Amino acid sequence: MKILKRTADFNVNNSVSNSLSCNTSKFSIPKKTRLFVDQTIRERAEAKKIHNTFQQGFLRLRLTTAKQAFENLNENQTTGPNPITLEANVLGLGPNYMIRILVTNISEGLSYTELYILCRPEDTDVNPRVIDLPLLPSAVPISLTVSANLKSQISGKIKILLCKKSNPKPLGVTTVILPAAEEDFEI
């Protein structure tokens, strides 16, 4: 593609002289370095080996991707929808609170074994932090209580995790926000 000037002259005589001037000018091509020459010689001599190494790495990448996808699919199928619900209520006026946790199995059969509740506090002291759960019968809520004390005058936050001992990921999570304590309030 050529870009022409607005004042271009399309006579045959001018185009011949322009083509001659284009042929006489040389492109500035850099000289080949020794490193470049050595690399091209190596690539020609070992083309099959280089290609096989690339293909092997590419297949290894595809294999690890397929394994990870398979693990993710199996993990979602084994856990499935969580048949256990968590409900948390905050009781008290502060700075000492009681948190009542209701754990209910909503599936038809018995719950998983080795379940426990883990409390992760922010700006609060929680006692107990870990509670082992008994075997949960169907549709019977189990009530647990946890005491929480605010460390400062600002509100606190507690994450309550339902976990299984053999699974590193929690089965259920709920968050409780503790209100700031009222200093002027008297009973």
PDB file of C-alpha atoms in Angstrom:
ATOM      1  CA  MET A   1       0.000   0.000   0.000  1.00  0.00           C
ATOM      2  CA  LYS A   2       1.371   3.368  -0.989  1.00  0.00           C
ATOM      3  CA  ILE A   3       0.402   6.706   0.435  1.00  0.00           C
ATOM      4  CA  LEU A   4       0.290   9.349  -2.239  1.00  0.00           C
ATOM      5  CA  LYS A   5       0.606  13.088  -1.874  1.00  0.00           C
ATOM      6  CA  ARG A   6      -2.279  15.296  -2.884  1.00  0.00           C
ATOM      7  CA  THR A   7      -0.087  16.854  -5.537  1.00  0.00           C
ATOM      8  CA  ALA A   8       1.111  13.508  -6.950  1.00  0.00           C
ATOM      9  CA  ASP A   9       1.903  13.372 -10.659  1.00  0.00           C
ATOM     10  CA  PHE A  10       0.751  10.164 -12.348  1.00  0.00           C
ATOM     11  CA  ASN A  11       2.837  10.499 -15.513  1.00  0.00           C
ATOM     12  CA  VAL A  12       4.741   7.438 -16.707  1.00  0.00           C
ATOM     13  CA  ASN A  13       8.069   9.254 -16.817  1.00  0.00           C
ATOM     14  CA  ASN A  14       7.991  10.169 -13.110  1.00  0.00           C
ATOM     15  CA  SER A  15       7.082   6.664 -11.941  1.00  0.00           C
ATOM     16  CA  VAL A  16      10.062   5.129 -13.733  1.00  0.00           C
ATOM     17  CA  SER A  17      12.455   7.548 -12.106  1.00  0.00           C
ATOM     18  CA  ASN A  18      10.846   6.915  -8.681  1.00  0.00           C
ATOM     19  CA  SER A  19      11.206   3.138  -9.030  1.00  0.00           C
ATOM     20  CA  LEU A  20      14.876   3.507  -9.935  1.00  0.00           C
ATOM     21  CA  SER A  21      15.508   5.651  -6.895  1.00  0.00           C
ATOM     22  CA  CYS A  22      13.755   3.053  -4.668  1.00  0.00           C
ATOM     23  CA  ASN A  23      15.920   0.229  -6.008  1.00  0.00           C
ATOM     24  CA  THR A  24      19.136   2.100  -5.426  1.00  0.00           C
ATOM     25  CA  SER A  25      18.465   2.701  -1.698  1.00  0.00           C
ATOM     26  CA  LYS A  26      19.407  -0.221   0.578  1.00  0.00           C
ATOM     27  CA  PHE A  27      17.700  -1.344   3.711  1.00  0.00           C
ATOM     28  CA  SER A  28      19.846  -1.227   6.801  1.00  0.00           C
ATOM     29  CA  ILE A  29      19.913  -4.854   7.888  1.00  0.00           C
ATOM     30  CA  PRO A  30      21.940  -5.524  11.016  1.00  0.00           C
ATOM     31  CA  LYS A  31      24.682  -8.100  10.781  1.00  0.00           C
ATOM     32  CA  LYS A  32      24.050 -11.474  12.327  1.00  0.00           C
ATOM     33  CA  THR A  33      25.706 -11.891  15.676  1.00  0.00           C
ATOM     34  CA  ARG A  34      27.589 -15.007  16.644  1.00  0.00           C
ATOM     35  CA  LEU A  35      24.967 -15.819  19.275  1.00  0.00           C
ATOM     36  CA  PHE A  36      22.169 -15.641  16.695  1.00  0.00           C
ATOM     37  CA  VAL A  37      24.060 -17.887  14.298  1.00  0.00           C
ATOM     38  CA  ASP A  38      24.812 -20.429  17.045  1.00  0.00           C
ATOM     39  CA  GLN A  39      21.159 -20.450  18.115  1.00  0.00           C
ATOM     40  CA  THR A  40      19.852 -21.031  14.578  1.00  0.00           C
ATOM     41  CA  ILE A  41      22.370 -23.848  14.042  1.00  0.00           C
ATOM     42  CA  ARG A  42      21.290 -25.463  17.322  1.00  0.00           C
ATOM     43  CA  GLU A  43      17.598 -25.118  16.412  1.00  0.00           C
ATOM     44  CA  ARG A  44      18.177 -26.740  13.030  1.00  0.00           C
ATOM     45  CA  ALA A  45      20.221 -29.591  14.483  1.00  0.00           C
ATOM     46  CA  GLU A  46      17.891 -30.288  17.410  1.00  0.00           C
ATOM     47  CA  ALA A  47      14.525 -29.307  15.938  1.00  0.00           C
ATOM     48  CA  LYS A  48      12.863 -32.604  16.809  1.00  0.00           C
ATOM     49  CA  LYS A  49      14.142 -32.565  20.406  1.00  0.00           C
ATOM     50  CA  ILE A  50      13.003 -28.949  20.928  1.00  0.00           C
ATOM     51  CA  HIS A  51       9.582 -29.751  19.476  1.00  0.00           C
ATOM     52  CA  ASN A  52       9.198 -32.848  21.678  1.00  0.00           C
ATOM     53  CA  THR A  53      10.184 -30.875  24.795  1.00  0.00           C
ATOM     54  CA  PHE A  54       7.583 -28.228  23.999  1.00  0.00           C
ATOM     55  CA  GLN A  55       4.900 -30.856  23.358  1.00  0.00           C
ATOM     56  CA  GLN A  56       5.778 -32.653  26.602  1.00  0.00           C
ATOM     57  CA  GLY A  57       5.455 -29.431  28.609  1.00  0.00           C
ATOM     58  CA  PHE A  58       2.189 -28.585  26.880  1.00  0.00           C
ATOM     59  CA  LEU A  59       0.732 -32.052  27.591  1.00  0.00           C
ATOM     60  CA  ARG A  60       1.886 -31.831  31.223  1.00  0.00           C
ATOM     61  CA  LEU A  61       0.060 -28.491  31.537  1.00  0.00           C
ATOM     62  CA  ARG A  62      -3.108 -30.006  30.060  1.00  0.00           C
ATOM     63  CA  LEU A  63      -2.851 -32.985  32.434  1.00  0.00           C
ATOM     64  CA  THR A  64      -2.500 -30.840  35.568  1.00  0.00           C
ATOM     65  CA  THR A  65      -5.406 -28.657  34.416  1.00  0.00           C
ATOM     66  CA  ALA A  66      -7.593 -31.728  33.866  1.00  0.00           C
ATOM     67  CA  LYS A  67      -6.640 -33.159  37.290  1.00  0.00           C
ATOM     68  CA  GLN A  68      -7.502 -29.880  39.032  1.00  0.00           C
ATOM     69  CA  ALA A  69     -10.845 -29.642  37.216  1.00  0.00           C
ATOM     70  CA  PHE A  70     -11.637 -33.257  38.162  1.00  0.00           C
ATOM     71  CA  GLU A  71     -10.831 -32.588  41.841  1.00  0.00           C
ATOM     72  CA  ASN A  72     -13.024 -29.472  41.863  1.00  0.00           C
ATOM     73  CA  LEU A  73     -15.946 -31.334  40.278  1.00  0.00           C
ATOM     74  CA  ASN A  74     -15.649 -34.262  42.699  1.00  0.00           C
ATOM     75  CA  GLU A  75     -15.373 -31.946  45.693  1.00  0.00           C
ATOM     76  CA  ASN A  76     -18.584 -30.133  44.720  1.00  0.00           C
ATOM     77  CA  GLN A  77     -20.422 -33.422  44.169  1.00  0.00           C
ATOM     78  CA  THR A  78     -19.370 -34.987  47.465  1.00  0.00           C
ATOM     79  CA  THR A  79     -20.321 -32.019  49.601  1.00  0.00           C
ATOM     80  CA  GLY A  80     -23.294 -30.978  47.486  1.00  0.00           C
ATOM     81  CA  PRO A  81     -25.801 -28.633  49.032  1.00  0.00           C
ATOM     82  CA  ASN A  82     -25.240 -28.302  52.754  1.00  0.00           C
ATOM     83  CA  PRO A  83     -27.953 -30.220  54.667  1.00  0.00           C
ATOM     84  CA  ILE A  84     -27.049 -28.431  57.931  1.00  0.00           C
ATOM     85  CA  THR A  85     -28.159 -24.898  58.827  1.00  0.00           C
ATOM     86  CA  LEU A  86     -26.554 -22.475  61.267  1.00  0.00           C
ATOM     87  CA  GLU A  87     -28.454 -19.760  63.097  1.00  0.00           C
ATOM     88  CA  ALA A  88     -26.814 -17.386  65.571  1.00  0.00           C
ATOM     89  CA  ASN A  89     -28.471 -14.954  68.012  1.00  0.00           C
ATOM     90  CA  VAL A  90     -26.761 -12.375  70.222  1.00  0.00           C
ATOM     91  CA  LEU A  91     -28.070 -12.103  73.799  1.00  0.00           C
ATOM     92  CA  GLY A  92     -27.101  -9.346  76.238  1.00  0.00           C
ATOM     93  CA  LEU A  93     -26.475  -5.613  76.432  1.00  0.00           C
ATOM     94  CA  GLY A  94     -22.691  -5.657  76.499  1.00  0.00           C
ATOM     95  CA  PRO A  95     -19.804  -5.703  76.961  1.00  0.00           C
ATOM     96  CA  ASN A  96     -20.441  -9.353  77.934  1.00  0.00           C
ATOM     97  CA  TYR A  97     -22.613 -11.187  75.414  1.00  0.00           C
ATOM     98  CA  MET A  98     -23.957 -14.691  75.029  1.00  0.00           C
ATOM     99  CA  ILE A  99     -24.248 -16.079  71.511  1.00  0.00           C
ATOM    100  CA  ARG A 100     -26.795 -18.835  71.003  1.00  0.00           C
ATOM    101  CA  ILE A 101     -26.060 -21.031  67.992  1.00  0.00           C
ATOM    102  CA  LEU A 102     -28.760 -23.324  66.602  1.00  0.00           C
ATOM    103  CA  VAL A 103     -27.496 -26.154  64.415  1.00  0.00           C
ATOM    104  CA  THR A 104     -30.164 -28.081  62.492  1.00  0.00           C
ATOM    105  CA  ASN A 105     -29.837 -31.064  60.182  1.00  0.00           C
ATOM    106  CA  ILE A 106     -32.407 -30.565  57.394  1.00  0.00           C
ATOM    107  CA  SER A 107     -31.631 -33.767  55.497  1.00  0.00           C
ATOM    108  CA  GLU A 108     -33.590 -37.011  55.835  1.00  0.00           C
ATOM    109  CA  GLY A 109     -30.857 -39.080  57.472  1.00  0.00           C
ATOM    110  CA  LEU A 110     -28.248 -38.531  60.160  1.00  0.00           C
ATOM    111  CA  SER A 111     -25.602 -35.840  59.766  1.00  0.00           C
ATOM    112  CA  TYR A 112     -21.909 -36.235  59.091  1.00  0.00           C
ATOM    113  CA  THR A 113     -19.691 -37.414  61.908  1.00  0.00           C
ATOM    114  CA  GLU A 114     -16.723 -35.424  63.245  1.00  0.00           C
ATOM    115  CA  LEU A 115     -18.401 -32.018  62.882  1.00  0.00           C
ATOM    116  CA  TYR A 116     -17.353 -29.052  64.981  1.00  0.00           C
ATOM    117  CA  ILE A 117     -18.058 -25.332  65.355  1.00  0.00           C
ATOM    118  CA  LEU A 118     -15.108 -22.928  65.142  1.00  0.00           C
ATOM    119  CA  CYS A 119     -15.386 -19.278  66.252  1.00  0.00           C
ATOM    120  CA  ARG A 120     -12.995 -16.710  64.759  1.00  0.00           C
ATOM    121  CA  PRO A 121     -13.302 -13.462  66.720  1.00  0.00           C
ATOM    122  CA  GLU A 122     -12.219  -9.935  65.797  1.00  0.00           C
ATOM    123  CA  ASP A 123     -11.816  -7.505  68.737  1.00  0.00           C
ATOM    124  CA  THR A 124     -13.543  -9.948  71.107  1.00  0.00           C
ATOM    125  CA  ASP A 125     -12.689 -12.753  73.501  1.00  0.00           C
ATOM    126  CA  VAL A 126     -14.690 -15.922  72.820  1.00  0.00           C
ATOM    127  CA  ASN A 127     -15.030 -18.919  75.104  1.00  0.00           C
ATOM    128  CA  PRO A 128     -15.066 -21.720  73.920  1.00  0.00           C
ATOM    129  CA  ARG A 129     -13.595 -21.226  70.467  1.00  0.00           C
ATOM    130  CA  VAL A 130     -14.121 -24.816  69.303  1.00  0.00           C
ATOM    131  CA  ILE A 131     -17.201 -26.941  70.061  1.00  0.00           C
ATOM    132  CA  ASP A 132     -17.480 -30.576  68.960  1.00  0.00           C
ATOM    133  CA  LEU A 133     -20.949 -31.425  67.673  1.00  0.00           C
ATOM    134  CA  PRO A 134     -22.803 -34.633  68.470  1.00  0.00           C
ATOM    135  CA  LEU A 135     -24.463 -36.709  65.767  1.00  0.00           C
ATOM    136  CA  LEU A 136     -27.316 -34.507  64.523  1.00  0.00           C
ATOM    137  CA  PRO A 137     -30.705 -36.185  64.068  1.00  0.00           C
ATOM    138  CA  SER A 138     -32.969 -34.986  61.280  1.00  0.00           C
ATOM    139  CA  ALA A 139     -34.989 -31.774  61.920  1.00  0.00           C
ATOM    140  CA  VAL A 140     -33.985 -31.469  65.591  1.00  0.00           C
ATOM    141  CA  PRO A 141     -32.223 -28.164  66.386  1.00  0.00           C
ATOM    142  CA  ILE A 142     -29.229 -28.419  68.722  1.00  0.00           C
ATOM    143  CA  SER A 143     -28.610 -25.313  70.836  1.00  0.00           C
ATOM    144  CA  LEU A 144     -25.071 -24.251  71.776  1.00  0.00           C
ATOM    145  CA  THR A 145     -23.977 -21.202  73.762  1.00  0.00           C
ATOM    146  CA  VAL A 146     -20.769 -19.214  73.490  1.00  0.00           C
ATOM    147  CA  SER A 147     -19.728 -16.318  75.710  1.00  0.00           C
ATOM    148  CA  ALA A 148     -18.157 -13.267  74.063  1.00  0.00           C
ATOM    149  CA  ASN A 149     -16.524 -10.242  75.706  1.00  0.00           C
ATOM    150  CA  LEU A 150     -15.635  -7.084  73.803  1.00  0.00           C
ATOM    151  CA  LYS A 151     -11.983  -6.045  74.098  1.00  0.00           C
ATOM    152  CA  SER A 152     -12.695  -2.361  73.438  1.00  0.00           C
ATOM    153  CA  GLN A 153     -15.582   0.087  73.150  1.00  0.00           C
ATOM    154  CA  ILE A 154     -16.087  -0.583  69.436  1.00  0.00           C
ATOM    155  CA  SER A 155     -18.297  -3.313  68.050  1.00  0.00           C
ATOM    156  CA  GLY A 156     -16.862  -6.767  67.509  1.00  0.00           C
ATOM    157  CA  LYS A 157     -17.306  -9.393  64.850  1.00  0.00           C
ATOM    158  CA  ILE A 158     -17.289 -13.186  65.104  1.00  0.00           C
ATOM    159  CA  LYS A 159     -17.224 -15.643  62.215  1.00  0.00           C
ATOM    160  CA  ILE A 160     -18.828 -18.950  63.110  1.00  0.00           C
ATOM    161  CA  LEU A 161     -17.658 -21.826  60.911  1.00  0.00           C
ATOM    162  CA  LEU A 162     -19.194 -25.284  60.651  1.00  0.00           C
ATOM    163  CA  CYS A 163     -16.338 -27.646  59.793  1.00  0.00           C
ATOM    164  CA  LYS A 164     -15.641 -31.330  59.306  1.00  0.00           C
ATOM    165  CA  LYS A 165     -12.363 -32.714  60.651  1.00  0.00           C
ATOM    166  CA  SER A 166     -11.404 -34.449  57.400  1.00  0.00           C
ATOM    167  CA  ASN A 167     -12.283 -31.466  55.153  1.00  0.00           C
ATOM    168  CA  PRO A 168     -10.178 -28.279  55.252  1.00  0.00           C
ATOM    169  CA  LYS A 169     -12.992 -26.128  53.813  1.00  0.00           C
ATOM    170  CA  PRO A 170     -15.890 -25.112  56.064  1.00  0.00           C
ATOM    171  CA  LEU A 171     -19.334 -26.568  55.345  1.00  0.00           C
ATOM    172  CA  GLY A 172     -21.138 -23.443  56.520  1.00  0.00           C
ATOM    173  CA  VAL A 173     -20.279 -19.915  57.646  1.00  0.00           C
ATOM    174  CA  THR A 174     -22.244 -17.269  59.502  1.00  0.00           C
ATOM    175  CA  THR A 175     -21.097 -13.914  60.839  1.00  0.00           C
ATOM    176  CA  VAL A 176     -22.240 -12.256  64.064  1.00  0.00           C
ATOM    177  CA  ILE A 177     -21.652  -8.559  64.722  1.00  0.00           C
ATOM    178  CA  LEU A 178     -21.648  -7.588  68.387  1.00  0.00           C
ATOM    179  CA  PRO A 179     -22.933  -4.063  69.050  1.00  0.00           C
ATOM    180  CA  ALA A 180     -20.834  -1.551  70.946  1.00  0.00           C
ATOM    181  CA  ALA A 181     -21.426  -1.587  74.697  1.00  0.00           C
ATOM    182  CA  GLU A 182     -23.649   1.117  76.188  1.00  0.00           C
ATOM    183  CA  GLU A 183     -21.768   2.756  79.084  1.00  0.00           C
ATOM    184  CA  ASP A 184     -24.584   5.021  80.274  1.00  0.00           C
ATOM    185  CA  PHE A 185     -27.130   2.233  80.429  1.00  0.00           C
ATOM    186  CA  GLU A 186     -27.961   1.042  83.953  1.00  0.00           C
ATOM    187  CA  ILE A 187     -30.172  -1.837  85.017  1.00  0.00           C
TER     188      ILE A 187
END
